[in-house]
XYZ file of C-alpha atoms in Angstrom:
257
model
C 0.273 -0.129 -0.237
C 0.414 3.816 -0.540
C 0.472 7.014 0.081
C -1.583 8.760 -2.687
C -0.710 12.157 -3.719
C -3.854 14.822 -2.735
C -4.174 18.225 -3.901
C -5.470 21.245 -1.840
C -6.733 23.891 -3.454
C -4.916 27.326 -1.669
C -7.205 28.639 1.336
C -9.555 31.274 0.786
C -10.793 33.514 3.896
C -9.196 35.516 6.100
C -5.661 35.469 7.013
C -4.939 33.797 10.778
C -8.275 32.190 10.961
C -9.069 29.095 12.053
C -8.091 26.223 8.933
C -10.802 24.790 7.950
C -10.402 21.488 5.076
C -13.244 19.967 3.322
C -13.196 16.853 2.034
C -14.859 15.064 -1.350
C -17.273 12.416 -2.274
C -16.270 9.382 -4.145
C -16.580 10.225 -7.750
C -16.837 14.147 -7.439
C -14.331 16.507 -6.675
C -14.466 20.071 -5.187
C -17.099 21.018 -7.116
C -18.909 19.507 -4.262
C -18.503 22.428 -1.778
C -18.188 25.403 -4.160
C -21.833 26.797 -2.745
C -20.144 26.525 0.947
C -17.631 27.369 0.827
C -17.897 31.723 0.455
C -20.309 31.138 3.665
C -17.440 29.379 5.528
C -14.808 31.667 4.251
C -15.975 35.335 5.850
C -15.086 33.219 9.382
C -12.706 30.271 8.284
C -9.323 30.100 6.247
C -11.058 26.577 4.014
C -9.477 24.915 1.463
C -10.712 22.065 -0.216
C -9.015 18.357 -1.661
C -9.654 16.423 -4.401
C -9.524 12.367 -4.020
C -6.528 10.496 -6.528
C -7.574 11.001 -10.492
C -10.671 13.048 -9.031
C -10.921 16.518 -10.320
C -6.867 18.295 -10.866
C -5.806 15.164 -8.177
C -2.914 12.504 -9.929
C -4.036 9.482 -10.477
C -3.187 6.925 -7.831
C -0.470 4.190 -8.857
C -0.424 2.002 -6.472
C -3.294 0.622 -3.974
C -3.868 2.758 -0.966
C -6.145 2.322 2.003
C -8.785 5.304 3.671
C -5.839 5.501 6.653
C -3.700 6.230 4.285
C -5.688 8.768 2.331
C -5.935 10.115 5.951
C -2.277 9.992 5.994
C -1.882 12.305 2.922
C -4.596 14.889 4.574
C -2.776 15.321 7.653
C 0.478 15.820 5.781
C -1.832 18.447 3.890
C -3.086 20.002 6.564
C 0.637 20.366 8.427
C 1.451 21.835 5.317
C -1.097 24.813 5.855
C -0.410 25.229 9.167
C -1.914 22.540 11.593
C -4.582 22.176 13.820
C -7.678 22.596 11.641
C -11.051 21.968 11.812
C -12.217 19.105 9.054
C -15.296 18.512 7.397
C -15.571 15.311 4.475
C -18.352 13.637 2.730
C -18.922 10.364 1.945
C -15.098 8.603 1.868
C -14.029 12.291 2.804
C -16.582 11.668 5.749
C -14.587 8.099 6.073
C -11.101 9.515 5.939
C -11.598 12.225 8.054
C -12.634 8.880 10.901
C -9.739 7.493 10.486
C -7.610 10.846 10.545
C -9.063 11.451 14.031
C -7.994 7.997 14.838
C -4.273 8.464 13.367
C -3.391 11.595 14.020
C -5.296 13.151 16.500
C -3.314 15.839 17.036
C -3.962 18.061 13.890
C -7.800 17.986 13.935
C -9.344 20.283 16.820
C -13.127 19.359 15.674
C -14.862 17.146 12.327
C -17.687 17.072 10.511
C -18.641 13.978 8.926
C -21.179 14.747 6.665
C -23.377 11.718 4.435
C -21.012 9.224 6.072
C -20.423 5.988 7.161
C -17.950 4.012 9.793
C -18.685 0.829 6.889
C -19.998 1.105 3.966
C -21.952 -2.116 3.523
C -20.853 -5.310 1.588
C -17.197 -5.136 0.809
C -17.988 -7.589 -2.416
C -19.836 -4.229 -3.054
C -16.990 -1.978 -3.779
C -14.523 -5.234 -5.744
C -18.032 -5.751 -8.088
C -17.736 -1.953 -8.442
C -13.893 -1.478 -8.967
C -13.793 -4.632 -11.978
C -17.193 -2.705 -13.147
C -14.998 0.794 -13.660
C -12.281 -1.086 -14.977
C -13.745 -2.242 -17.821
C -16.584 -0.220 -18.402
C -15.525 2.866 -17.339
C -16.901 5.495 -14.535
C -19.637 6.606 -17.257
C -21.288 2.721 -16.504
C -22.375 4.319 -13.042
C -23.369 7.932 -14.100
C -27.338 6.664 -13.721
C -26.892 4.945 -10.531
C -25.258 7.757 -8.650
C -27.400 10.076 -9.651
C -30.421 7.663 -8.147
C -28.142 7.230 -4.568
C -26.852 11.108 -4.871
C -30.010 12.851 -5.080
C -33.195 13.640 -2.798
C -36.164 13.926 -4.692
C -36.320 17.300 -6.585
C -33.017 18.129 -6.135
C -31.551 17.884 -9.706
C -34.521 19.873 -10.925
C -33.594 22.062 -8.107
C -30.272 22.794 -9.692
C -30.553 21.137 -12.730
C -26.463 22.869 -14.024
C -24.307 21.703 -10.421
C -26.203 18.819 -10.558
C -24.760 17.859 -13.977
C -21.446 19.426 -13.347
C -21.132 16.645 -10.668
C -21.715 13.761 -13.005
C -19.806 15.089 -15.447
C -16.982 15.302 -12.294
C -18.105 11.562 -12.088
C -17.778 10.443 -15.472
C -14.246 11.920 -15.906
C -12.673 10.422 -13.247
C -9.549 8.325 -13.359
C -11.275 4.726 -14.098
C -8.464 3.441 -12.490
C -8.218 5.458 -8.729
C -12.003 5.075 -8.491
C -11.548 1.271 -8.605
C -8.994 1.646 -6.403
C -10.329 3.988 -3.533
C -13.277 0.892 -4.055
C -10.905 -1.521 -2.830
C -10.064 1.024 -0.067
C -13.754 1.079 1.067
C -13.818 -2.676 0.647
C -11.168 -2.649 3.927
C -12.885 0.010 5.487
C -14.640 -0.779 8.706
C -14.008 1.624 11.638
C -17.055 0.836 13.813
C -14.787 -1.192 16.400
C -12.330 1.474 17.454
C -15.004 4.656 17.069
C -14.819 4.433 21.169
C -11.062 5.760 20.749
C -12.604 9.493 19.366
C -12.215 12.176 21.534
C -12.151 15.185 19.650
C -16.129 16.262 19.010
C -17.721 14.737 16.121
C -20.761 16.147 13.995
C -22.056 13.610 12.193
C -24.429 14.817 9.563
C -27.373 12.869 7.554
C -29.152 13.449 4.615
C -33.041 13.258 4.968
C -33.425 10.881 1.893
C -29.525 9.109 2.046
C -30.095 5.044 1.782
C -26.217 5.175 1.673
C -25.465 6.803 4.454
C -28.746 6.808 6.517
C -29.189 8.072 10.384
C -28.560 4.666 11.746
C -25.000 4.839 10.178
C -24.702 8.928 11.672
C -25.949 7.712 15.015
C -23.916 4.404 15.048
C -21.046 7.871 14.395
C -22.430 10.107 17.108
C -22.984 7.314 19.752
C -19.424 5.778 19.317
C -17.284 8.298 19.337
C -16.903 9.812 22.826
C -18.103 13.362 22.165
C -20.494 13.160 19.241
C -23.859 14.110 18.254
C -25.826 14.245 14.767
C -28.053 16.398 12.870
C -30.654 15.800 9.427
C -30.574 18.077 6.651
C -33.957 17.860 5.379
C -34.451 17.492 1.294
C -30.616 16.069 0.907
C -29.544 12.608 -0.052
C -26.094 11.912 -0.183
C -24.260 15.025 -1.419
C -25.513 17.499 1.144
C -23.120 19.771 1.050
C -24.549 20.132 -3.021
C -28.194 19.783 -2.558
C -28.599 21.896 0.331
C -25.493 24.397 0.768
C -26.741 26.888 3.039
C -28.358 24.621 5.523
C -25.223 22.845 5.198
C -23.401 25.917 5.003
C -25.182 27.132 8.500
C -24.773 23.525 10.217
C -21.120 24.096 9.694
C -20.256 27.846 10.582
C -22.418 27.125 13.951
C -20.819 23.271 15.136
C -17.462 24.604 14.379
C -17.520 28.084 15.601
C -18.753 26.631 18.751
C -15.283 24.697 18.438
C -13.063 27.340 17.698
């Protein structure tokens, strides 16, 4: 296994403000957060990172674990000026939990958004990896649209949702497959009790990938956890309900500084 190379965007926000790092979901890019960032950058110095082979990050050249993604994020945070606040969606949220376990010194509070301490059956991820290697990420677009967005979300935000689905299609096939294989090995349920950093588990009302019970497992499992629902959202809440997500994060991180 190898620590992957990740690209962070230049931070935006007031110089000297607390650093806030935002992580992506599988198949997306920093586009996921673009309507939330301006609302956070009034109080925080905000940066986003891209998964290997997604957005502007280089493709992966070797297998990696979610823990090794967290190692790469920790290295980026240290370069930008640790400690930081952290929020991540789906795989980005899983990376956040691993970050809290492996590098608790670099994060002072974390929001785990539309994510799980374990994502379903490992065989599902190995099968999806095989599908992408043979058919490409474009073969996932229809199914992902159904999982990612709540009823009415695509109609409410057609341009942004279209860009997110294009980001999925444009992701590097091999890197996406390696992300799937990393998720097939990911399971932090037995270790949640080791996390002492304040955690907010955020879930979307219609999210079948990371439903309420997964958020509850996180909030109840860590030592200092709470949870909150974003109404009329599914798995990509920051894109579907940016104002609600931004307000939730501003309140949580404002109290955690």
